[in-house]
Each structure stands twice: as structure tokens, then as C-alpha cells.
Coordinates of C-alpha atoms in Angstrom, one line a residue:
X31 CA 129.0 115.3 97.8
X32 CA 131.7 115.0 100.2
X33 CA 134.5 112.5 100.1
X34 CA 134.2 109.7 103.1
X35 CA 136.9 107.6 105.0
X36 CA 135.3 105.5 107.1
X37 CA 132.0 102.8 106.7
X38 CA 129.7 105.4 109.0
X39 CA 130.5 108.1 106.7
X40 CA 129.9 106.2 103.5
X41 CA 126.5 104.9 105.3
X42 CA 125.6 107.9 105.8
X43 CA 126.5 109.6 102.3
X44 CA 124.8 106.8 101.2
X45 CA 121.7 107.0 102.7
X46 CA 121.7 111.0 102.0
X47 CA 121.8 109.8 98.1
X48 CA 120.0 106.9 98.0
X49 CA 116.6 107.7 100.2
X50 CA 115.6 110.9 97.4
X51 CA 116.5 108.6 94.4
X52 CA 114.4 105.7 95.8
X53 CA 110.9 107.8 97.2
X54 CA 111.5 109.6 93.3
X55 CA 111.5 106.0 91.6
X56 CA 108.7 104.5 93.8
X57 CA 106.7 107.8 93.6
X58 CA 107.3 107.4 89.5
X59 CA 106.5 104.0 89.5
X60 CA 103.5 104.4 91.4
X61 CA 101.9 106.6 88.2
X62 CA 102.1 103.8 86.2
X63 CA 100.7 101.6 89.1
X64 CA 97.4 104.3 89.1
X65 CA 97.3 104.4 85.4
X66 CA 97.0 100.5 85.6
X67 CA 94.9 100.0 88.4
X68 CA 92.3 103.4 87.5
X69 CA 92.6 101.7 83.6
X70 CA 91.3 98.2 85.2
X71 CA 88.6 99.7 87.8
X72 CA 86.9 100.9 84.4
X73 CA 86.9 97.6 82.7
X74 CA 89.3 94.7 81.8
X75 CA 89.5 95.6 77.7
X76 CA 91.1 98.9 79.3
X77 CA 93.6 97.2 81.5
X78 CA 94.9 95.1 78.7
X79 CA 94.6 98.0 76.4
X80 CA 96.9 99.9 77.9
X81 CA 99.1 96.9 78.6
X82 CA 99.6 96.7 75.4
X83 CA 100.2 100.3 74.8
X84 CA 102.4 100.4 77.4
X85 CA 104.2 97.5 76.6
X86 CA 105.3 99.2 73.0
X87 CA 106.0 102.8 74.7
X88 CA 107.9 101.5 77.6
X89 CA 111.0 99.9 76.0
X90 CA 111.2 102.5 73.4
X91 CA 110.7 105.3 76.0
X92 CA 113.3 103.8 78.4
X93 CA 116.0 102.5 75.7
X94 CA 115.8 106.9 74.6
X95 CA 116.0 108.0 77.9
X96 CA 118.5 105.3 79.3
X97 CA 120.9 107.2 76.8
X98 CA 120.5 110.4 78.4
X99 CA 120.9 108.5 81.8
X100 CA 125.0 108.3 80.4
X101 CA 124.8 112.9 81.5
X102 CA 125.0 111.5 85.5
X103 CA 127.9 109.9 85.3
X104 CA 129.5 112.1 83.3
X105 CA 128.6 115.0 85.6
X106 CA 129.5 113.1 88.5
X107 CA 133.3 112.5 87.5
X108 CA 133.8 115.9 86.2
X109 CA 132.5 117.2 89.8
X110 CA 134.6 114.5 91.2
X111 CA 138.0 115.4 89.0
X112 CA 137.4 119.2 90.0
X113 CA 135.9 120.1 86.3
X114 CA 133.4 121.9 86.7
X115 CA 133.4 124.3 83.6
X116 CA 132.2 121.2 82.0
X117 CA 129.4 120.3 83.5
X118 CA 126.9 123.0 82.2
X119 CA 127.9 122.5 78.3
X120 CA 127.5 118.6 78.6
X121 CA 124.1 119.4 80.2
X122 CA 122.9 121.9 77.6
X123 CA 124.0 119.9 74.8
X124 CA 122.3 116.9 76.0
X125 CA 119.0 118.8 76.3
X126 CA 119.6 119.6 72.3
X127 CA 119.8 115.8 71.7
X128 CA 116.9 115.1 73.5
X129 CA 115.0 117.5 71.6
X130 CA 116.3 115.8 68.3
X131 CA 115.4 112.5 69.4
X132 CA 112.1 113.8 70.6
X133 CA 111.3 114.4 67.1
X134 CA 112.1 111.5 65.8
X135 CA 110.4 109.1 68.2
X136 CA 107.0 111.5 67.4
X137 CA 107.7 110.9 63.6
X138 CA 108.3 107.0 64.1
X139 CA 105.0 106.5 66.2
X140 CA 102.8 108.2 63.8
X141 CA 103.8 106.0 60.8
X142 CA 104.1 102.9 63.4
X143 CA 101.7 102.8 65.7
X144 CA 98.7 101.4 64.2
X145 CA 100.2 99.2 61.4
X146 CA 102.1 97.4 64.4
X147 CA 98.5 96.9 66.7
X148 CA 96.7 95.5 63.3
X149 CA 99.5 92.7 63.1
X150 CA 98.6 91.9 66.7
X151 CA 95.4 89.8 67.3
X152 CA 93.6 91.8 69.6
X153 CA 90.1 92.4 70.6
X154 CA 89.1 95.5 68.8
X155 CA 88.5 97.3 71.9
X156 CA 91.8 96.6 73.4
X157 CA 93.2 98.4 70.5
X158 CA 91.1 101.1 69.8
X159 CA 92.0 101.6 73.9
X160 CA 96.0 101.3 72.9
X161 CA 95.8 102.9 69.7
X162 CA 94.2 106.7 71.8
X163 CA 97.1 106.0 74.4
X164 CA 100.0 106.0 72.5
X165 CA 98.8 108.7 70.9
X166 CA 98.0 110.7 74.0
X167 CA 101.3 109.5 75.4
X168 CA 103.0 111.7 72.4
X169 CA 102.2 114.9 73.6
X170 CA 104.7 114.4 76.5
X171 CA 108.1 112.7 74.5
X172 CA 109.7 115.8 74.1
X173 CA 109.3 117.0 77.4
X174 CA 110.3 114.2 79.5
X175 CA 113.3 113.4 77.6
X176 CA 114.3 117.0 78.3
X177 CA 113.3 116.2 82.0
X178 CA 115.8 113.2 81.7
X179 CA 118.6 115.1 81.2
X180 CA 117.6 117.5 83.6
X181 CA 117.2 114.8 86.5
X182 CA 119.9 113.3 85.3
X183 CA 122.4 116.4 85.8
X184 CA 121.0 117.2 89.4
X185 CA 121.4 113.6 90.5
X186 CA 125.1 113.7 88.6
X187 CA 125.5 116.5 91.1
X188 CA 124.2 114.7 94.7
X189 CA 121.0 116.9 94.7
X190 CA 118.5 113.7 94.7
X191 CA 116.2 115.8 97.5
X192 CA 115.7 118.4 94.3
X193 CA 114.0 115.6 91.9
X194 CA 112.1 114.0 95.0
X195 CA 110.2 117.2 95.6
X196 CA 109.5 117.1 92.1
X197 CA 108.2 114.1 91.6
X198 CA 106.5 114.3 94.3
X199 CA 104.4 117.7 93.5
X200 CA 104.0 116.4 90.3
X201 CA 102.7 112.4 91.5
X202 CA 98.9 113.7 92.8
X203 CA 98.5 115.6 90.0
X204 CA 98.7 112.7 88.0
X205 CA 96.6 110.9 89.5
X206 CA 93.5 113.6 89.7
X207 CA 94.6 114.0 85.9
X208 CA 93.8 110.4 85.7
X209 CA 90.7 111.0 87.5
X210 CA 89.6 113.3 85.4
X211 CA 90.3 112.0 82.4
X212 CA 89.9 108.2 82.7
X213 CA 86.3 108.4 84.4
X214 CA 84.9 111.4 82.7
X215 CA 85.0 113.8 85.7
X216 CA 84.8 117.9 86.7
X217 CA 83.0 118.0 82.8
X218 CA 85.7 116.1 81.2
X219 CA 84.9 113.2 78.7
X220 CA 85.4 110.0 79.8
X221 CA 88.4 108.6 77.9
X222 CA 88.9 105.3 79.6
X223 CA 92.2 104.0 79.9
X224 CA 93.4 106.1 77.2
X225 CA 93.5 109.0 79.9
X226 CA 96.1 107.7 81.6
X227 CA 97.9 108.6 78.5
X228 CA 96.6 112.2 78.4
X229 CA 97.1 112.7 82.1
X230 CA 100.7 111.0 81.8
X231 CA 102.0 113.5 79.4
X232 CA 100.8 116.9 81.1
X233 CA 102.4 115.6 84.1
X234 CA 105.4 114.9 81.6
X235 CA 105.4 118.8 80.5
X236 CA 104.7 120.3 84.3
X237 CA 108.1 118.0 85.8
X238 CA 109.9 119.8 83.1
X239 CA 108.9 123.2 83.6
X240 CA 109.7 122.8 87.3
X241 CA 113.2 121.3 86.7
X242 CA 113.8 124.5 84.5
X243 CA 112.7 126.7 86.9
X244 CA 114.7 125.2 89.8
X245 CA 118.1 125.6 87.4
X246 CA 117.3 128.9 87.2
X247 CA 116.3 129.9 90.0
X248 CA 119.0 127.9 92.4
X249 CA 122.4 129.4 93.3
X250 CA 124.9 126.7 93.1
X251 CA 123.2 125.8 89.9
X252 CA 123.4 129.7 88.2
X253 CA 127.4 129.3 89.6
X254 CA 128.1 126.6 87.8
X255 CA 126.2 128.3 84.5
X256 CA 123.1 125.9 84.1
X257 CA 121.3 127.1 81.2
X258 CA 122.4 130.7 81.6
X259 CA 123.0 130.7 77.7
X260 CA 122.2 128.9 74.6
X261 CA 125.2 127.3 72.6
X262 CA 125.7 125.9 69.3
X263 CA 125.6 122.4 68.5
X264 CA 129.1 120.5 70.0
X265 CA 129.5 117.8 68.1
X266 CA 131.9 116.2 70.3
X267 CA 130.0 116.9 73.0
X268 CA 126.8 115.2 71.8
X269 CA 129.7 112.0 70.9
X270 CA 130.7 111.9 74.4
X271 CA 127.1 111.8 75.3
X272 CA 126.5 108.9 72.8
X273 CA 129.5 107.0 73.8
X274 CA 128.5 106.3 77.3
X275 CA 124.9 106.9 77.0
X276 CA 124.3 104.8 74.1
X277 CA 125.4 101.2 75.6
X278 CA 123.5 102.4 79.1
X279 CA 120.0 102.8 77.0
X280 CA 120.6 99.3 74.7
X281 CA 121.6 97.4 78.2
X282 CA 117.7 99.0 79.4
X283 CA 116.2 98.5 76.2
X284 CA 116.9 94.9 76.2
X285 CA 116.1 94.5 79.7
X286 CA 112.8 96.4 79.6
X287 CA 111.6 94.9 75.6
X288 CA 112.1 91.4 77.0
X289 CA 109.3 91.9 79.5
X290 CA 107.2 93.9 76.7
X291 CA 108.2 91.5 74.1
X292 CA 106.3 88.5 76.7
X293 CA 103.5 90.7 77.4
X294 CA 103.0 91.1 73.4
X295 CA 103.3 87.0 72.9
X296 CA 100.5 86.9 75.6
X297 CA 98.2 88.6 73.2
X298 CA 97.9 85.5 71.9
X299 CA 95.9 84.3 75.3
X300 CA 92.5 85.8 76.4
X301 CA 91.9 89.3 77.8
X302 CA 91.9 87.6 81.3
X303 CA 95.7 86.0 80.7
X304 CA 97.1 90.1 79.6
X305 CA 95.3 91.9 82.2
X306 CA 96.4 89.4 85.2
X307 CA 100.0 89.6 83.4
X308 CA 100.1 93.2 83.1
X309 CA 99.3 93.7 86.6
X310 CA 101.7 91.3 88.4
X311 CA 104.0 92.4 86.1
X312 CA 102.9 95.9 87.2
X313 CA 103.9 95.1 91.2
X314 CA 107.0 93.6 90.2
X315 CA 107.8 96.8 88.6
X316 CA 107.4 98.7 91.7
X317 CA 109.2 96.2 93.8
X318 CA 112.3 96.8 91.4
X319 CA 112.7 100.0 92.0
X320 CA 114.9 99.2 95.5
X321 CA 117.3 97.5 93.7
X322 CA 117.0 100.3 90.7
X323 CA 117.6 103.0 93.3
X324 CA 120.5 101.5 95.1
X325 CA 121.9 101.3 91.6
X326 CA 121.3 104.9 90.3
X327 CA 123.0 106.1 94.2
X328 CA 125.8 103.6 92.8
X329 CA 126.5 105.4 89.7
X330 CA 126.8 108.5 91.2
X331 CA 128.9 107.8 94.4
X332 CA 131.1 105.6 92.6
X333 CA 131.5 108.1 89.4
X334 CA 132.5 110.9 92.3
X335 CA 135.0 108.6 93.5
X336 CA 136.7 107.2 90.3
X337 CA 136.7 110.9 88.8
X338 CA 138.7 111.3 92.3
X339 CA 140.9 107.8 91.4
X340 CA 139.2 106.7 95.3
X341 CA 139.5 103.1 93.8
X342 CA 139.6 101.3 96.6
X343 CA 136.2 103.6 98.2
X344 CA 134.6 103.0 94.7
X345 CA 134.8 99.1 95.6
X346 CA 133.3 99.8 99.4
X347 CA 130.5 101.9 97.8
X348 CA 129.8 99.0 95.6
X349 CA 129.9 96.0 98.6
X350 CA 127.6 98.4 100.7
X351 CA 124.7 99.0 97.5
X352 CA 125.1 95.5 96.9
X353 CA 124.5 93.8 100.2
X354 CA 121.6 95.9 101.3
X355 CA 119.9 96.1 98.3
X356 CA 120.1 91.7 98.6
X357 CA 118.8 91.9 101.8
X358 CA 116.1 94.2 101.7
X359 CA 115.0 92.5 98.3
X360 CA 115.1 89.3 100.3
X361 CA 112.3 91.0 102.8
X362 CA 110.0 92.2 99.6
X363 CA 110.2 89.3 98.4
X364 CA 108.8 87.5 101.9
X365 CA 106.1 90.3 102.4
X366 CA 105.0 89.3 98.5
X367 CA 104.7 85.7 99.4
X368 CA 102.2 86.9 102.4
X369 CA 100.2 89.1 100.7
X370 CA 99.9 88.2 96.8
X371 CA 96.2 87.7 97.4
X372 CA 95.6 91.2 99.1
X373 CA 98.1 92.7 96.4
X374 CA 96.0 90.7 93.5
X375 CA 92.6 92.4 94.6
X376 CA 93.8 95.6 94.2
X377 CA 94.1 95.7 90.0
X378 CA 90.9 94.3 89.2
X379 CA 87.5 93.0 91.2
X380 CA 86.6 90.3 89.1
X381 CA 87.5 86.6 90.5
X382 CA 89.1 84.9 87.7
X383 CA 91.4 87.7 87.0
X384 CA 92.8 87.7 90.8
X385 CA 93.4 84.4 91.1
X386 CA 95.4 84.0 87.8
X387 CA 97.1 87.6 88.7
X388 CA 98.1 86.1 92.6
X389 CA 99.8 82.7 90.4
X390 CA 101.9 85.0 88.5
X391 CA 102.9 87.5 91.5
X392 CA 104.5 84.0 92.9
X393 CA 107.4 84.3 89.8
X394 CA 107.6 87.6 90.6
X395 CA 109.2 86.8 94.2
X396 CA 112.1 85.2 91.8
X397 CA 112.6 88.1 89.9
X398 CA 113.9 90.0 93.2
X399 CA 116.5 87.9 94.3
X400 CA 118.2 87.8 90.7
X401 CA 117.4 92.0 90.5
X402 CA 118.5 92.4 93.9
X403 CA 122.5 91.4 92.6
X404 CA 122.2 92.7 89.3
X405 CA 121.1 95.9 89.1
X406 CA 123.2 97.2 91.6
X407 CA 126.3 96.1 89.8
X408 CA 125.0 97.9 86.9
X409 CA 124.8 100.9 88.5
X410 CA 128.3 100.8 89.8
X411 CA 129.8 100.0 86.1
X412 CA 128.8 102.9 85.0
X413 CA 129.9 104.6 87.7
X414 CA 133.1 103.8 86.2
X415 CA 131.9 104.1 82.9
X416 CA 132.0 100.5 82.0
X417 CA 129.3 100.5 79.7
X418 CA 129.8 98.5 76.5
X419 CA 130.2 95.2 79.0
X420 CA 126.8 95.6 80.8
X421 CA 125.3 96.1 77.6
X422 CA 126.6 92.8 75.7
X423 CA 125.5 90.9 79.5
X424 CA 122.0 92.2 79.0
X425 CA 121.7 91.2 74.9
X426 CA 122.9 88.1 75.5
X427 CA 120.9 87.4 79.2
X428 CA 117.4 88.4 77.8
X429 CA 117.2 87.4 74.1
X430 CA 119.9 84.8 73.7
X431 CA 119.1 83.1 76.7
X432 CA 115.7 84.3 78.2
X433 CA 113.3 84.7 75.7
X434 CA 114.0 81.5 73.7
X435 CA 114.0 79.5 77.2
X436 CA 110.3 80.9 77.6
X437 CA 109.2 80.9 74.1
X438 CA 110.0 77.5 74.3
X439 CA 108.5 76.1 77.7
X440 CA 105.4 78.3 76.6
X441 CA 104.7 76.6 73.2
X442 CA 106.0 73.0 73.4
X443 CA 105.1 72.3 77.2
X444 CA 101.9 72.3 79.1
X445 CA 103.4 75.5 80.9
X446 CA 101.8 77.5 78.4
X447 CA 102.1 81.4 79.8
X448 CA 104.2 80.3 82.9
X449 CA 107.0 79.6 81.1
X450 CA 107.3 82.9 79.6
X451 CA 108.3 83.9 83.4
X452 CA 110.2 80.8 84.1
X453 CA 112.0 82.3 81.2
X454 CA 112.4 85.8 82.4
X455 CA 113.9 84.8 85.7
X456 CA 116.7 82.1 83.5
X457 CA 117.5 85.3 81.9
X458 CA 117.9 87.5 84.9
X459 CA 119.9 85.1 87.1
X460 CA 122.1 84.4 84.1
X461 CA 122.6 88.3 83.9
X462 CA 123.6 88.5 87.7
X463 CA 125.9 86.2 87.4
X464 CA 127.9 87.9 84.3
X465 CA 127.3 91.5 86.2
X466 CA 129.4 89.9 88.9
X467 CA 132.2 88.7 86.7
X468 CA 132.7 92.2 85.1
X469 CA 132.5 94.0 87.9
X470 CA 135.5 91.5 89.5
X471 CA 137.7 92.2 86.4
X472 CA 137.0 95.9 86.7
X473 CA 138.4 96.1 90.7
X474 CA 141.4 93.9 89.8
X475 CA 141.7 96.9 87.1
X476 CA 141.7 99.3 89.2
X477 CA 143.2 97.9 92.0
X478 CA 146.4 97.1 89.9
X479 CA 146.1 100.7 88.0
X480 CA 145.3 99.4 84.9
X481 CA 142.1 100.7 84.5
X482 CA 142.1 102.8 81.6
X483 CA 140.1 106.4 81.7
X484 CA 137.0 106.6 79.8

């Protein structure tokens, strides 16, 4: 990265960090859109089987990781304050903490997993079908929260194009993984959905393998001493790592266990009610990652430039993520409204489930327009490192405000599953709106050099 003085340059620098980051989320996103969609072309108790799965292993997965999301920015300051003797230590000892945590999420499920899905009234082939995923899904926890870190420190760096190629090689393999494994195929057992579990964690421990072997093998990474050695524990390293990265992965783990938390109140509804759920919830997943990308690009750019005390170029960064991300939201959002039926078909053949999927893409359209200003100001707070704020935003946005707003107009109103979405999007506009009032007090900060170093 390159330090810019006018709008072209930042466009451009921009654009060089931001396209990688968001073909890498979509490409990532589009897994779990095959593992749904492969899950529900074998039968609906499938689909909502791994709904459920998914909806206890993705808040849990991404709360961990979102903690080792807090290595980019700290990479990305110490490359923008000229430190770079730091940068392979932090990364290493993130990698140990990963490993740790690895551990002990393996240890939690095995005690958890089934007690939690026999509290839950589901069919019992829905959970025998959640149940084998999760514990597929295992295999792979170590390795991709050692891949976090690893992404996480070449993004930190401005090398985006490194983890697109990655995910990339690795996204048709896991989708002939799925093939395999799912539908029985090349002399494999059928597994059903469950295979999308299996098939999600080899691709899990082949992404890894490869990030290794690029730090290894690239130049500018053996210069700066990326895992040339093995160290022993720093415990103030592993602090610093907590301190920022703990607030970034509660902020997600609220966020993302809001919209798990609703999918687990709908198992309460029919099989037809979770599957058509879990799959517009699905597609709005995939239409976030825009906005998710333009903020991941913001964390880094602006970390590079408040590690360089750029104040003033951290702010235009932050106006130029924020207003496209709004406007190209704006056009997803449109193209949804067009096409919910043809977008429908695609999870699952069977009439009553499209319709009722095609009436909950329609919420979806509002979830854009409040993601489109939120999570872009998220990304530039932590660019500054202003994590503890976004955090309290999110707790209070999602279960103080959203989920009782939805619990409510679901069981005392003839809304009955709609308003846990009419919920959702209280929640998220609510959020937005506090994202915007921190980030204004940070600029006056900064712009009055009060901002204090974190």
C-alpha cells in the first residue's frame, strides 16, 4: 500500500483492495450457498437440517474468528507506522491462539451438540441430518481459524489478490466435495446434507495448507520473517490480540447469533417455514457481502493511514466506502425486487416452499439499505481501532432492541414468522444509525488531535 493525495488515487487504491476482498467473500459465501442449495435438491428435512446446524456453527464460528479478524488491523498500522519487526510475531502468536481456541470449541461441541438439538423440537430427521454436520464440520475448526489469522495478516498487508486466488482454487473443490459426498457419488456414500459438512472442512484444511505455503514460499513475506521460526508463548502479545480482537468478534457474534437465534425460534414452525427461511436468509447472506467487503477494504486503508496519523485521508477513505457501498446496495436491492421469484426456484423445486421463500426474500431488500451504512462504518472503526463502541452498538441493536421487537410481533400478532424479520431490520437500522454517531465523534477526535492511540 501506497499513501494517496488525491480522490483518483484513493479510487484507485481502493478499488486495488476492495475488488480481491469482495470476489474472496462472494466466492466464500457462495460455499455455503452450494451447501444449501445441493442440501435442499436432496430433500427438504436436509435443507432444514443443515439450517439448523448451521445456524448453531455460524455464530460460534464467526464470534472465534471475528477475534482473530483484530491481526488486520494491527498489521495494517504497524505497516503504516513503519514497524515492521512487529508484524511477524503478532502473526505467529495469533496462530498459537487459534490453535488454543481450536481446542476448545472441539471440546465444547462434543459435550454440546446433541443435548442442545434434543431441547429443540425438531423432526427427527432434521436432527439426525444436523447432529452428522456439526460433527463433520469439526474436523475443519482448527484449520480455518489458523487460516483466519493467516488471511487476516495478508489482507493487514494490502495483498487481497493472494486470498482471492485462494479461495478461489479452493471454491470448486468444494463444491465436487459436496457432490461427492452429499449425493453418494465416484463410490462415496451418500451422506445427504451432512456432506456439506465433510466437504466444508477438507476445503477448510486445503485453504490452510495453501496460505502456509504461500508465506513460505513469497519474498516480501520470508523478508519480513513470516513463520520462519517458532516462538514461545507472548503473553502480551496474545493481550494485544484479545484487546482489539475480542470486541471485533462479540460485535459479529451478536450480529450473526441474532439471525441464528430467529432461525432457531422458527423451529417451532413446519419444515416448510425453516427451509424457505434458511434460504432467503441464505441470499441475503450473499448480497451482504458488498457492504462486508467495502468494510474489510475500510479497515485496512484506514488502519494504514491512522498508523500514518493521515487523519484527514482516513475520513475520505471512509466517505468513499460509504457512499458506494449505499449505492450499489441500493441496485441489489432493485435487481432482488425483480427477480425474488427466479432467485426462490433455485433452493428448492417444490411449490409451497418457493412461494413462502420469494415473501421472505421481500424483507431481505430492507436488510441492504440498513447494511449498506452500517457495515461500512464498522469497518472503518476498526480501522482506528475503535472497537469497544461497535461492539456495545451491536449488543444493544440486536438483542435489546431487535430480537424482543420480533419475538414480540411473532407471538402476540397475526405476523407470526414475519415479524421475526420486521424485527431484524428494527435492529439493523437502529445499529446504522449509532455506527454513524461514533464514527462522527471519532473524526472530531481526530480532527482536533485528541484521538488517543490504541
Amino acid at each position: 500500500m501506497n499513501q494517496t493525495h488525491t480522490w483518483k488515487q484513493k479510487v484507485k487504491m481502493m478499488l486495488h483492495i476492495l475488488l480481491p476482498i469482495f470476489i474472496t467473500q462472494v466466492a466464500m459465501q457462495f460455499m455455503v450457498f452450494f451447501d444449501t442449495v445441493m442440501s435442499g435438491n436432496f430433500n427438504k428435512e436436509n435443507l432444514a437440517g443443515v439450517a439448523i446446524g448451521a445456524s448453531l456453527w455460524t455464530p460460534v464460528y464467526t464470534g472465534v474468528s471475528g477475534i482473530f479478524l483484530g491481526v488486520t488491523p494491527i498489521v495494517a498500522q504497524a505497516l503504516g507506522a513503519r514497524k515492521k519487526d512487529r508484524i511477524a510475531s503478532s502473526v505467529i502468536q495469533s496462530g498459537y491462539l487459534a490453535v488454543a481456541f481450536g481446542f476448545v470449541l472441539i471440546l465444547a461441541g462434543a459435550f454440546a451438540i446433541e443435548p442442545i438439538l434434543q431441547a429443540m423440537s425438531l423432526e427427527p430427521d432434521v436432527a439426525e441430518v444436523a447432529t452428522h454436520y456439526l460433527h463433520y464440520l469439526g474436523i475443519g475448526v482448527v484449520p480455518v481459524l489458523i487460516y483466519t489469522v493467516l488471511r487476516a495478516s495478508i489482507d493487514g498487508l494490502g495483498q487481497t489478490r493472494v486470498t482471492m486466488f485462494i479461495t478461489l482454487l479452493s471454491f470448486p473443490i468444494n463444491v465436487l466435495l459436496n457432490y461427492m459426498f452429499i449425493f453418494g457419488k465416484f463410490g462415496f456414500p451418500a451422506l445427504g446434507g451432512a456432506g456439506s459438512g465433510l466437504a466444508t472442512s477438507i476445503t477448510y484444511i486445503i485453504i490452510m495448507l495453501i496460505a502456509i505455503w504461500f508465506m513460505k514460499q513469497n519474498d516480501g513475506m520470508r523478508e519480513l520473517g513470516m513463520l520462519s521460526m517458532f516462538e514461545k508463548i507472548n503473553w502480551l502479545t496474545w493481550k494485544e490480540v484479545l484487546r482489539i480482537g475480542t470486541p471485533i468478534g462479540l460485535s459479529i457474534f451478536f450480529e450473526v447469533s441474532i439471525f441464528a437465534i430467529v432461525t432457531l425460534l422458527m423451529s417451532n414452525y413446519d419444515t416448510i417455514s425453516i427451509a424457505s427461511h434458511q434460504a432467503a436468509m441464505n441470499f441475503a447472506s450473499l448480497l451482504y457481502m458488498l457492504p462486508l467487503s467495502v468494510a474489510m477494504s475500510l479497515t485496512i486503508l484506514v488502519g494504514f493511514e491512522v498508523g500514518a496519523k493521515r487523519y484527514e485521508d482516513a475520513k475520505q477513505y471512509a466517505r468513499l466506502g460509504i457512499g458506494s457501498a449505499i449505492g450499489l446496495s441500493a441496485l441489489c436491492a432493485v435487481l432482488l425486487f425483480l427477480f425474488s421469484s427466479d432467485v426462490a426456484a433455485l433452493y428448492n423445486p417444490e411449490p409451497e416452499v418457493r412461494a413462502l421463500t420469494q415473501t421472505f426474500l421481500f424483507y431481505a431488500i430492507f436488510f441492504q439499505l440498513s447494511d449498506a451504512i452500517a457495515a461500512p462504518i464498522q469497518g472503518t472503526l476498526r480501522g482506528y481501532k475503535d472497537v469497544n463502541a461497535v461492539f456495545i452498538i451491536a449488543f444493544i441493536s440486536y438483542w435489546v432492541i431487535g430480537l424482543p421487537t420480533g419475538y414480540a410481533l411473532a407471538e402476540f400478532t397475526d405476523l407470526d414468522a414475519y415479524g421475526y424479520w420486521i424485527g431484524l431490520i428494527v435492529g439493523l437500522a437502529f445499529g446504522a444509525v449509532g455506527l454513524f454517531a461514533r464514527l462522527a465523534v471519532i473524526e472530531r477526535k481526530a480532527k482536533q488531535g485528541t484521538l488517543k492511540e490504541a
